[in-house]
Short mmCIF file of C-alpha atoms and ligand atoms in Angstrom, two decimals:
data_model
loop_
_atom_site.label_atom_id
_atom_site.label_comp_id
_atom_site.label_asym_id
_atom_site.label_seq_id
_atom_site.Cartn_x
_atom_site.Cartn_y
_atom_site.Cartn_z
CA UNK E 155 -5.50 13.24 -4.95
CA UNK E 156 -3.19 13.46 -1.96
CA UNK E 157 -3.99 11.82 1.35
CA UNK E 158 -4.99 15.06 3.04
CA UNK E 159 -7.55 15.88 0.37
CA UNK E 160 -9.03 12.43 0.58
CA UNK E 161 -8.95 12.45 4.37
CA UNK E 162 -11.12 15.58 4.25
CA UNK E 163 -13.80 14.13 2.03
CA UNK E 164 -17.27 14.21 3.49
CA UNK E 165 -20.52 14.83 1.65
CA UNK E 166 -22.16 16.81 4.40
CA UNK E 167 -19.42 18.06 6.72
CA UNK E 168 -21.46 20.33 8.96
CA UNK E 169 -24.11 17.81 9.82
CA UNK E 170 -24.71 17.08 13.52
CA UNK E 171 -21.31 18.30 14.44
CA UNK E 172 -20.56 21.50 16.27
CA UNK E 173 -16.88 21.86 15.41
CA UNK E 174 -14.40 23.87 17.42
CA UNK E 175 -11.95 25.89 15.33
CA UNK E 176 -8.32 26.53 16.20
CA UNK E 177 -5.81 28.85 14.51
CA UNK E 178 -2.95 27.66 12.33
CA UNK E 179 0.66 28.20 13.39
CA UNK E 180 2.27 31.22 11.71
CA UNK E 181 5.58 31.66 13.56
CA UNK E 182 8.60 29.79 14.87
CA UNK E 183 7.97 28.53 18.38
CA UNK E 184 9.75 26.84 21.32
CA UNK E 185 7.91 24.41 23.54
CA UNK E 186 8.53 21.66 26.07
CA UNK E 187 6.10 19.22 24.49
CA UNK E 188 4.89 19.01 20.91
CA UNK E 189 2.06 16.60 20.07
CA UNK E 190 1.71 15.96 16.33
CA UNK E 191 -1.79 14.72 15.42
CA UNK E 192 -5.06 15.63 17.11
CA UNK E 193 -6.98 12.35 16.86
CA UNK E 194 -7.68 10.04 19.81
CA UNK E 195 -3.99 9.12 20.18
CA UNK E 196 -2.91 12.77 20.40
CA UNK E 197 -5.85 13.80 22.59
CA UNK E 198 -5.15 10.93 24.96
CA UNK E 199 -1.50 12.02 25.20
CA UNK E 200 -2.63 15.58 25.95
CA UNK E 201 -5.13 14.31 28.51
CA UNK E 202 -2.42 12.25 30.21
CA UNK E 203 -0.08 15.25 30.48
CA UNK E 204 -2.97 17.07 32.13
CA UNK E 205 -3.54 14.15 34.52
CA UNK E 206 0.14 14.16 35.49
CA UNK E 207 -0.25 17.90 36.28
CA UNK E 208 2.48 18.87 33.83
CA UNK E 209 2.91 22.63 34.00
CA UNK E 210 5.40 22.87 31.12
CA UNK E 211 4.44 24.34 27.76
CA UNK E 212 2.49 21.90 25.57
CA UNK E 213 1.33 22.48 22.02
CA UNK E 214 -0.63 20.21 19.71
CA UNK E 215 -0.75 20.57 15.92
CA UNK E 216 -2.83 18.85 13.27
CA UNK E 217 -2.44 18.90 9.51
CA UNK E 218 -6.22 18.98 9.17
CA UNK E 219 -8.83 19.70 11.82
CA UNK E 220 -8.47 18.52 15.41
CA UNK E 221 -10.47 15.35 16.07
CA UNK E 222 -11.93 15.16 12.59
CA UNK E 223 -9.84 12.35 11.12
CA UNK E 224 -10.58 8.66 11.52
CA UNK E 225 -11.17 9.15 15.23
CA UNK E 226 -14.55 10.75 14.54
CA UNK E 227 -15.22 8.91 11.27
CA UNK E 228 -15.06 5.35 12.51
CA UNK E 229 -17.95 2.93 12.99
CA UNK E 230 -17.97 3.22 16.79
CA UNK E 231 -17.18 -0.39 17.76
CA UNK E 232 -15.06 -0.44 20.92
CA UNK E 233 -14.06 -4.07 20.80
CA UNK E 234 -12.88 -6.52 23.43
CA UNK E 235 -12.55 -9.58 21.19
CA UNK E 236 -11.65 -9.55 17.50
CA UNK E 237 -12.25 -12.10 14.79
CA UNK E 238 -10.20 -10.82 11.90
CA UNK E 239 -6.63 -10.92 13.16
CA UNK E 240 -5.92 -14.47 12.10
CA UNK E 241 -6.62 -15.84 15.55
CA UNK E 242 -9.37 -18.18 14.48
CA UNK E 243 -7.73 -21.42 15.52
CA UNK E 244 -7.31 -22.85 18.99
CA UNK E 245 -3.54 -23.16 18.44
CA UNK E 246 -2.89 -19.47 18.82
CA UNK E 247 -4.90 -19.12 22.01
CA UNK E 248 -2.00 -17.58 23.96
CA UNK E 249 -1.56 -14.86 21.37
CA UNK E 250 -5.32 -14.31 21.37
CA UNK E 251 -5.40 -13.87 25.14
CA UNK E 252 -2.66 -11.26 24.93
CA UNK E 253 -4.59 -9.31 22.26
CA UNK E 254 -7.77 -9.62 24.32
CA UNK E 255 -5.97 -8.22 27.39
CA UNK E 256 -4.66 -5.32 25.29
CA UNK E 257 -8.15 -4.57 23.99
CA UNK E 258 -9.60 -4.68 27.52
CA UNK E 259 -6.92 -2.23 28.64
CA UNK E 260 -7.87 0.04 25.70
CA UNK E 261 -11.56 -0.18 26.56
CA UNK E 262 -10.96 0.70 30.17
CA UNK E 263 -8.67 3.59 29.21
CA UNK E 264 -11.35 5.07 26.93
CA UNK E 265 -14.07 4.46 29.53
CA UNK E 266 -12.05 6.41 32.10
CA UNK E 267 -11.44 9.26 29.68
CA UNK E 268 -15.16 9.42 28.82
CA UNK E 269 -16.23 9.36 32.49
CA UNK E 270 -13.59 11.76 33.76
CA UNK E 271 -14.50 14.31 31.10
CA UNK E 272 -18.28 13.63 31.35
CA UNK E 273 -18.61 12.97 27.62
CA UNK E 274 -22.00 11.96 26.33
CA UNK E 275 -21.44 9.71 23.30
CA UNK E 276 -24.30 7.15 23.28
CA UNK E 277 -22.10 4.63 25.14
CA UNK E 278 -23.93 1.32 24.93
CA UNK E 279 -22.63 -1.90 26.48
CA UNK E 280 -24.85 -4.15 24.37
CA UNK E 281 -22.14 -6.23 22.67
CA UNK E 282 -21.61 -6.87 18.96
CA UNK E 283 -22.49 -9.46 16.35
CA UNK E 284 -19.98 -11.19 14.06
CA UNK E 285 -22.13 -12.39 11.19
CA UNK E 286 -22.09 -14.23 7.87
CA UNK E 287 -24.57 -14.29 5.00
CA UNK E 288 -22.72 -16.97 3.10
CA UNK E 289 -22.70 -20.63 4.21
CA UNK E 290 -19.05 -21.03 3.19
CA UNK E 291 -18.09 -18.63 5.96
CA UNK E 292 -19.90 -20.40 8.81
CA UNK E 293 -16.89 -22.51 9.73
CA UNK E 294 -14.92 -19.36 10.65
CA UNK E 295 -17.65 -18.28 13.04
CA UNK E 296 -17.78 -21.74 14.60
CA UNK E 297 -14.02 -21.67 15.15
CA UNK E 298 -14.39 -18.22 16.61
CA UNK E 299 -17.12 -19.47 18.98
CA UNK E 300 -14.86 -22.34 20.11
CA UNK E 301 -11.95 -19.96 20.61
CA UNK E 302 -14.07 -17.56 22.69
CA UNK E 303 -15.37 -20.41 24.81
CA UNK E 304 -11.82 -21.66 25.33
CA UNK E 305 -10.64 -18.26 26.46
CA UNK E 306 -13.73 -17.86 28.65
CA UNK E 307 -15.32 -14.97 26.73
CA UNK E 308 -19.09 -14.84 26.93
CA UNK E 309 -20.82 -15.40 23.56
CA UNK E 310 -24.04 -16.69 22.00
CA UNK E 311 -24.86 -18.04 18.56
CA UNK E 312 -27.86 -17.07 16.48
CA UNK E 313 -29.39 -18.36 13.25
CA UNK E 314 -31.32 -16.62 10.51
CA UNK E 315 -34.80 -16.62 12.14
CA UNK E 316 -33.54 -15.25 15.44
CA UNK E 317 -31.38 -12.72 13.60
CA UNK E 318 -34.40 -11.49 11.66
CA UNK E 319 -36.11 -10.71 14.98
CA UNK E 320 -33.03 -9.14 16.53
CA UNK E 321 -31.74 -7.14 13.55
CA UNK E 322 -34.77 -6.67 11.32
CA UNK E 323 -33.07 -8.30 8.33
CA UNK E 324 -32.93 -11.86 7.01
CA UNK E 325 -29.64 -11.15 5.21
CA UNK E 326 -27.47 -12.76 7.88
CA UNK E 327 -27.74 -16.53 8.25
CA UNK E 328 -25.48 -17.15 11.23
CA UNK E 329 -23.86 -14.96 13.86
CA UNK E 330 -21.86 -15.06 17.06
CA UNK E 331 -22.67 -12.32 19.53
CA UNK E 332 -20.13 -11.32 22.14
CA UNK E 333 -21.50 -9.41 25.10
CA UNK E 334 -18.31 -7.49 25.88
CA UNK E 335 -18.21 -4.90 23.08
CA UNK E 336 -19.33 -1.28 23.35
CA UNK E 337 -21.09 0.73 20.66
CA UNK E 338 -20.73 4.50 20.70
CA UNK E 339 -21.09 7.59 18.56
CA UNK E 340 -17.54 8.63 17.55
CA UNK E 341 -18.55 12.13 16.40
CA UNK E 342 -20.09 12.92 19.78
CA UNK E 343 -17.08 11.35 21.51
CA UNK E 344 -14.57 13.51 19.65
CA UNK E 345 -16.66 16.63 19.82
CA UNK E 346 -16.81 16.28 23.62
CA UNK E 347 -13.15 15.37 24.05
CA UNK E 348 -11.87 18.22 21.87
CA UNK E 349 -13.90 20.77 23.86
CA UNK E 350 -12.84 19.37 27.25
CA UNK E 351 -9.22 18.32 26.71
CA UNK E 352 -7.94 21.14 24.50
CA UNK E 353 -9.09 23.85 26.92
CA UNK E 354 -6.13 25.99 28.09
CA UNK E 355 -3.64 24.40 25.68
CA UNK E 356 -2.11 25.90 22.53
CA UNK E 357 -3.68 23.97 19.70
CA UNK E 358 -3.10 24.60 15.99
CA UNK E 359 -5.00 23.22 13.00
CA UNK E 360 -4.07 23.21 9.31
CA UNK E 361 -0.48 22.92 10.49
CA UNK E 362 1.21 20.00 8.82
CA UNK E 363 4.57 18.78 10.06
CA UNK E 364 6.63 18.05 6.98
CA UNK E 365 9.56 16.46 8.81
CA UNK E 366 11.53 16.54 12.04
CA UNK E 367 15.23 16.30 12.84
CA UNK E 368 17.56 16.41 15.84
CA UNK E 369 19.59 19.55 16.57
CA UNK E 370 20.48 18.80 20.23
CA UNK E 371 16.73 19.05 20.86
CA UNK E 372 14.23 17.76 18.28
CA UNK E 373 12.93 20.29 15.75
CA UNK E 374 9.77 19.91 13.66
CA UNK E 375 9.28 21.80 10.41
CA UNK E 376 5.81 22.80 9.24
CA UNK E 377 4.88 22.63 5.57
CA UNK E 378 4.91 26.44 5.39
CA UNK E 379 8.42 26.67 6.79
CA UNK E 380 7.96 27.37 10.52
CA UNK E 381 10.18 25.67 13.10
CA UNK E 382 8.92 24.13 16.31
CA UNK E 383 11.73 23.38 18.78
CA UNK E 384 10.58 20.95 21.44
CA UNK E 385 12.14 19.05 24.31
CA UNK E 386 9.87 16.07 23.62
CA UNK E 387 7.81 15.22 20.55
CA UNK E 388 4.81 12.88 20.63
CA UNK E 389 3.92 11.55 17.18
CA UNK E 390 0.25 10.57 16.97
CA UNK E 391 -0.46 10.50 13.23
CA UNK E 392 -1.39 6.79 12.83
CA UNK E 393 -1.84 6.20 9.07
CA UNK E 394 0.70 8.93 8.27
CA UNK E 395 3.58 7.48 10.32
CA UNK E 396 5.46 6.39 7.16
CA UNK E 397 5.22 9.98 5.80
CA UNK E 398 7.19 11.12 8.85
CA UNK E 399 9.66 8.28 8.21
CA UNK E 400 8.57 6.34 11.30
CA UNK E 401 8.76 2.57 10.75
CA UNK E 402 8.38 3.32 7.06
CA UNK E 403 8.13 -0.27 5.83
CA UNK E 404 5.91 -1.55 8.60
CA UNK E 405 2.49 -0.14 7.80
CA UNK E 406 0.31 1.10 4.99
CA UNK E 407 -2.89 3.16 4.90
CA UNK E 408 -6.21 1.77 3.71
CA UNK E 409 -9.07 4.06 2.77
CA UNK E 410 -12.50 3.10 4.13
CA UNK E 411 -15.79 4.74 3.16
CA UNK E 412 -19.15 4.78 4.95
CA UNK E 413 -22.64 6.21 4.56
CA UNK E 414 -25.51 6.81 6.98
CA UNK E 415 -29.23 7.24 6.34
CA UNK E 416 -31.53 9.79 7.90
CA UNK E 417 -33.39 8.50 10.99
CA UNK E 418 -36.03 5.96 9.95
CA UNK E 419 -39.62 7.04 10.51
CA UNK E 420 -41.76 5.21 13.08
CA UNK E 421 -43.45 3.40 10.20
CA UNK E 422 -40.11 2.30 8.72
CA UNK E 423 -38.89 1.12 12.14
CA UNK E 424 -41.98 -1.01 12.62
CA UNK E 425 -41.59 -2.41 9.07
CA UNK E 426 -38.36 -4.02 10.28
CA UNK E 427 -39.85 -5.12 13.59
CA UNK E 428 -38.64 -2.25 15.83
CA UNK E 429 -35.26 -3.80 16.65
CA UNK E 430 -33.06 -2.46 19.45
CA UNK E 431 -29.86 -0.66 18.27
CA UNK E 432 -27.22 -3.13 17.07
CA UNK E 433 -23.80 -3.42 15.45
CA UNK E 434 -22.65 -6.16 13.06
CA UNK E 435 -19.09 -6.89 12.03
CA UNK E 436 -18.58 -9.10 9.00
CA UNK E 437 -16.95 -12.48 9.16
CA UNK E 438 -14.72 -11.26 6.30
CA UNK E 439 -12.23 -8.39 6.64
CA UNK E 440 -13.56 -6.94 3.37
CA UNK E 441 -17.20 -7.45 4.37
CA UNK E 442 -19.57 -4.78 5.64
CA UNK E 443 -19.72 -3.19 9.07
CA UNK E 444 -23.32 -2.19 9.71
CA UNK E 445 -25.07 -0.39 12.55
CA UNK E 446 -28.63 0.40 13.46
CA UNK E 447 -28.08 3.42 15.68
CA UNK E 448 -29.83 4.77 18.77
CA UNK E 449 -31.54 7.40 16.62
CA UNK E 450 -32.74 4.73 14.14
CA UNK E 451 -30.31 5.37 11.29
CA UNK E 452 -28.58 2.66 9.30
CA UNK E 453 -24.85 3.09 8.83
CA UNK E 454 -22.86 0.96 6.42
CA UNK E 455 -19.12 0.71 5.75
CA UNK E 456 -18.36 -1.77 3.00
CA UNK E 457 -15.34 -0.53 1.04
CA UNK E 458 -11.63 -0.65 1.81
CA UNK E 459 -8.91 0.21 -0.69
CA UNK E 460 -5.17 0.85 -0.55
CA UNK E 461 -4.32 4.36 -1.72
CA UNK E 462 -3.00 3.70 -5.21
CA UNK E 463 -2.67 7.14 -6.81
CA UNK E 464 -6.21 8.42 -7.38
CA UNK E 465 -7.95 5.08 -7.51
CA UNK E 466 -10.79 5.87 -5.09
CA UNK E 467 -14.03 6.58 -6.91
CA UNK E 468 -16.31 8.02 -4.23
CA UNK E 469 -19.46 7.93 -6.37
CA UNK E 470 -18.94 4.20 -6.83
CA UNK E 471 -18.35 3.78 -3.10
CA UNK E 472 -21.71 5.37 -2.30
CA UNK E 473 -23.40 3.13 -4.88
CA UNK E 474 -21.81 0.18 -3.10
CA UNK E 475 -23.15 1.43 0.24
CA UNK E 476 -26.64 1.65 -1.28
CA UNK E 477 -26.29 -1.86 -2.71
CA UNK E 478 -25.30 -3.11 0.77
CA UNK E 479 -28.25 -1.31 2.36
CA UNK E 480 -30.71 -2.82 -0.13
CA UNK E 481 -29.34 -6.34 0.27
CA UNK E 482 -30.22 -6.07 3.94
CA UNK E 483 -33.33 -3.88 3.75
CA UNK E 484 -34.87 -4.21 0.25
CA UNK E 485 -37.91 -2.17 1.30
CA UNK E 486 -35.71 0.92 1.81
CA UNK E 487 -34.93 1.55 -1.88
CA UNK E 488 -36.24 5.12 -1.59
CA UNK E 489 -34.09 6.06 1.42
CA UNK E 490 -31.04 8.05 0.42
CA UNK E 491 -27.97 8.61 2.54
CA UNK E 492 -27.80 11.76 4.61
CA UNK E 493 -24.02 11.69 4.87
CA UNK E 494 -21.06 9.77 3.42
CA UNK E 495 -17.41 10.01 4.32
CA UNK E 496 -14.03 8.37 4.11
CA UNK E 497 -11.16 7.83 6.52
CA UNK E 498 -7.84 6.07 6.77
CA UNK E 499 -6.82 3.11 8.85
CA UNK E 500 -3.29 1.83 9.14
CA UNK E 501 -2.54 -1.87 8.75
CA UNK E 502 0.53 -4.01 9.22
CA UNK E 503 1.37 -7.42 7.82
CA UNK E 504 1.03 -9.28 11.13
CA UNK E 505 -1.83 -7.15 12.49
CA UNK E 506 0.39 -5.71 15.24
CA UNK E 507 0.79 -2.04 16.21
CA UNK E 508 3.80 0.26 16.35
CA UNK E 509 5.13 1.81 19.59
CA UNK E 510 8.58 3.19 20.25
CA UNK E 511 10.92 6.11 20.73
CA UNK E 512 13.94 7.84 19.20
CA UNK E 513 16.77 9.07 21.42
CA UNK E 514 14.48 9.31 24.44
CA UNK E 515 12.99 12.50 22.95
CA UNK E 516 10.60 11.46 20.19
CA UNK E 517 7.82 8.99 21.01
CA UNK E 518 5.51 7.40 18.46
CA UNK E 519 2.51 5.05 18.37
CA UNK E 520 -0.07 3.88 15.84
CA UNK E 521 -0.99 1.17 13.29
CA UNK E 522 -4.04 -0.15 15.12
CA UNK E 523 -5.20 -2.26 12.18
CA UNK E 524 -8.77 -0.99 12.12
CA UNK E 525 -9.34 -1.45 15.85
CA UNK E 526 -7.96 1.77 17.24
CA UNK E 527 -10.85 3.24 19.19
CA UNK E 528 -9.57 1.92 22.52
CA UNK E 529 -5.98 1.21 21.52
CA UNK E 530 -5.34 4.79 20.39
CA UNK E 531 -6.27 6.03 23.86
CA UNK E 532 -4.16 3.37 25.54
CA UNK E 533 -1.11 3.97 23.34
CA UNK E 534 -1.47 7.77 23.49
CA UNK E 535 -1.30 7.71 27.30
CA UNK E 536 1.49 5.10 27.26
CA UNK E 537 3.68 7.42 25.14
CA UNK E 538 3.50 9.96 27.97
CA UNK E 539 4.32 7.24 30.53
CA UNK E 540 7.37 6.33 28.44
CA UNK E 541 8.43 9.97 28.00
CA UNK E 542 8.16 10.60 31.76
CA UNK E 543 9.59 7.16 32.62
CA UNK E 544 6.54 6.21 34.65
CA UNK E 545 6.78 2.44 34.82
CA UNK E 546 3.15 1.50 35.30
CA UNK E 547 1.06 -1.49 34.18
CA UNK E 548 -0.19 0.42 31.14
CA UNK E 549 3.30 0.98 29.81
CA UNK E 550 4.20 -2.66 30.50
CA UNK E 551 1.15 -3.99 28.63
CA UNK E 552 1.86 -1.75 25.63
CA UNK E 553 5.61 -2.19 25.43
CA UNK E 554 5.44 -5.98 25.92
CA UNK E 555 2.98 -6.36 23.06
CA UNK E 556 4.54 -7.66 19.80
CA UNK E 557 5.27 -5.04 17.15
CA UNK E 558 4.39 -4.72 13.47
CA UNK E 559 6.83 -6.56 11.21
CA UNK E 560 8.17 -5.61 7.79
CA UNK E 561 5.73 -5.35 4.90
CA UNK E 562 6.24 -7.56 1.84
CA UNK E 563 7.73 -5.92 -1.28
CA UNK E 564 5.10 -3.85 -3.16
CA UNK E 565 2.71 -3.91 -0.18
CA UNK E 566 0.05 -1.71 -1.78
CA UNK E 567 -0.17 -3.93 -4.82
CA UNK E 568 -0.25 -7.08 -2.66
CA UNK E 569 -3.00 -5.56 -0.48
CA UNK E 570 -4.92 -4.41 -3.57
CA UNK E 571 -4.83 -7.88 -5.12
CA UNK E 572 -5.78 -9.53 -1.83
CA UNK E 573 -8.70 -7.18 -1.30
CA UNK E 574 -9.90 -7.63 -4.91
CA UNK E 575 -9.69 -11.42 -4.61
CA UNK E 576 -11.45 -11.32 -1.27
CA UNK E 577 -14.13 -9.07 -2.72
CA UNK E 578 -14.67 -11.47 -5.62
CA UNK E 579 -14.88 -14.49 -3.37
CA UNK E 580 -16.79 -12.80 -0.59
CA UNK E 581 -19.05 -10.29 -2.29
CA UNK E 582 -22.02 -11.73 -0.44
CA UNK E 583 -20.70 -10.27 2.79
CA UNK E 584 -20.67 -6.66 1.58
C1 FAD U 866 -14.35 4.32 8.35
C2 FAD U 866 -13.59 3.83 9.55
C3 FAD U 866 -14.20 2.96 10.45
C4 FAD U 866 -13.49 2.53 11.59
N1 FAD U 866 -14.17 1.79 12.50
C5 FAD U 866 -13.56 1.48 13.68
C6 FAD U 866 -14.29 0.84 14.71
O1 FAD U 866 -15.50 0.60 14.60
N2 FAD U 866 -13.62 0.51 15.84
C7 FAD U 866 -12.29 0.80 16.02
O2 FAD U 866 -11.74 0.46 17.07
N3 FAD U 866 -11.60 1.47 15.09
C8 FAD U 866 -12.19 1.82 13.92
N4 FAD U 866 -11.50 2.53 12.98
C9 FAD U 866 -10.10 2.89 13.25
C10 FAD U 866 -9.97 4.06 14.25
O3 FAD U 866 -10.80 5.10 13.87
C11 FAD U 866 -8.51 4.53 14.28
O4 FAD U 866 -7.67 3.44 14.59
C12 FAD U 866 -8.26 5.61 15.32
O5 FAD U 866 -9.18 6.67 15.17
C13 FAD U 866 -6.85 6.13 15.22
O6 FAD U 866 -6.73 7.32 15.98
P1 FAD U 866 -5.47 8.26 15.79
O7 FAD U 866 -5.63 9.42 16.68
O8 FAD U 866 -4.24 7.45 15.96
O9 FAD U 866 -5.53 8.66 14.26
P2 FAD U 866 -6.41 9.80 13.52
O10 FAD U 866 -7.75 9.93 14.11
O11 FAD U 866 -6.30 9.48 12.07
O12 FAD U 866 -5.60 11.10 13.86
C14 FAD U 866 -4.36 11.37 13.30
C15 FAD U 866 -4.27 12.86 13.07
O13 FAD U 866 -2.94 13.18 12.64
C16 FAD U 866 -3.01 14.23 11.73
N5 FAD U 866 -1.78 14.23 10.95
C17 FAD U 866 -1.36 13.30 10.06
N6 FAD U 866 -0.16 13.64 9.57
C18 FAD U 866 0.19 14.81 10.15
C19 FAD U 866 1.32 15.66 10.02
N7 FAD U 866 2.33 15.37 9.20
N8 FAD U 866 1.36 16.80 10.75
C20 FAD U 866 0.33 17.11 11.60
N9 FAD U 866 -0.76 16.33 11.75
C21 FAD U 866 -0.83 15.19 11.04
C22 FAD U 866 -4.25 13.92 10.90
O14 FAD U 866 -4.76 15.09 10.29
C23 FAD U 866 -5.21 13.34 11.93
O15 FAD U 866 -6.09 14.29 12.47
C24 FAD U 866 -12.15 2.95 11.81
C25 FAD U 866 -11.54 3.82 10.90
C26 FAD U 866 -12.23 4.26 9.78
C27 FAD U 866 -11.55 5.18 8.81
#
């Protein structure tokens, strides 16, 4: 299986999603701006060109469908604070503050884009839970609580009984809730943004850029042999950056899979105590992300695998989702999933992103390490700032942030072994 096949996997692709179709590119073309990748990073770049009133020719291409990659397949947590980037000790408080500031900038960038384009995406400022089911993991949450308090980030702690009332499950034994996070519906977000932002631009789908090179101006070659000559190229392909030979040894893709139930009936909702919508992130990086959505569905994401040849068994993934659902809600054994899907994230060794340029003509950004909902929008706009040499606060925040470092030798194998070990030791959290 190649990455584009697996990226396209979805059990029920037409569900709840009114997709806009664009043509594919079938000729050589000259343009001022070429944006490669139509996820949130690319759409934010396009939106920023629009905001700067650029009247030059802009085209955007995507190897698959615009807005239908990870940007619409994620779990919808727009995070301010993060637990899983190693910053669980007080000693790295300075680094943590810098990451927090970056996340806040990403949140505000996405908020502006949503408001300016009047996108309705179930935006809910109700915060998020970081939770553990296993006693051995409590110490991480306590350290996290201390860190948040030190930095001055509002949080509360909850134990099993309170969590049962709040979430409708007794699975979690201890949790820290931060009030700053946003929960949203990524499909609605992308659907709205694609309709609003792509209007009046030349957009092409099923148009994969195989490679690019410099011939005075940069030239991109599509997989079916067409040339796109551009004055500036914006590369917004996130997990596929290494395929375009950008920072090749600095990131690797991980495949995540999720499933979602149908809406629970009134009876089923009252069986679990009619909780308000919530979102839980696991204390462990390999643990489950779970949401109880506004329309009373349960969504679970509890697998992550490096792409080692064709090692992803989707049937097994869905069984794992069901297992995770039943651990939390044993009464729901007869509820099947309405949809299941996969998507790629891009991770680096030190949890840092990638942002840079080549010869002042090609600009690239990505590697958001699983937290790209806000960062993609921030980095997408910052690429345009850099290309137009607009020295604003946004560009300063992004370009001063530390970059991804080199991966270890055999990174996929190392990641695979780490994930397997983590899964063995932390299976209670999935
Ligand atoms: C299951 C899942 C859950 C997640 N949950 C969260 C979450 O809750 N919160 C959070 O902050 N983040 C989450 N993420 C991560 C987040 O979705 C991503 O970081 C973010 O969407 C990245 O946006 P992007 O535009 O850079 O990449 P993408 O959305 O992946 O877009 C990149 C686009 O580039 C295209 N492309 C690739 N190569 C080429 C090429 N050669 N030529 C042309 N086009 C190309 C692809 O087809 C794709 O459409 C999750 C991701 C997954 C998969």
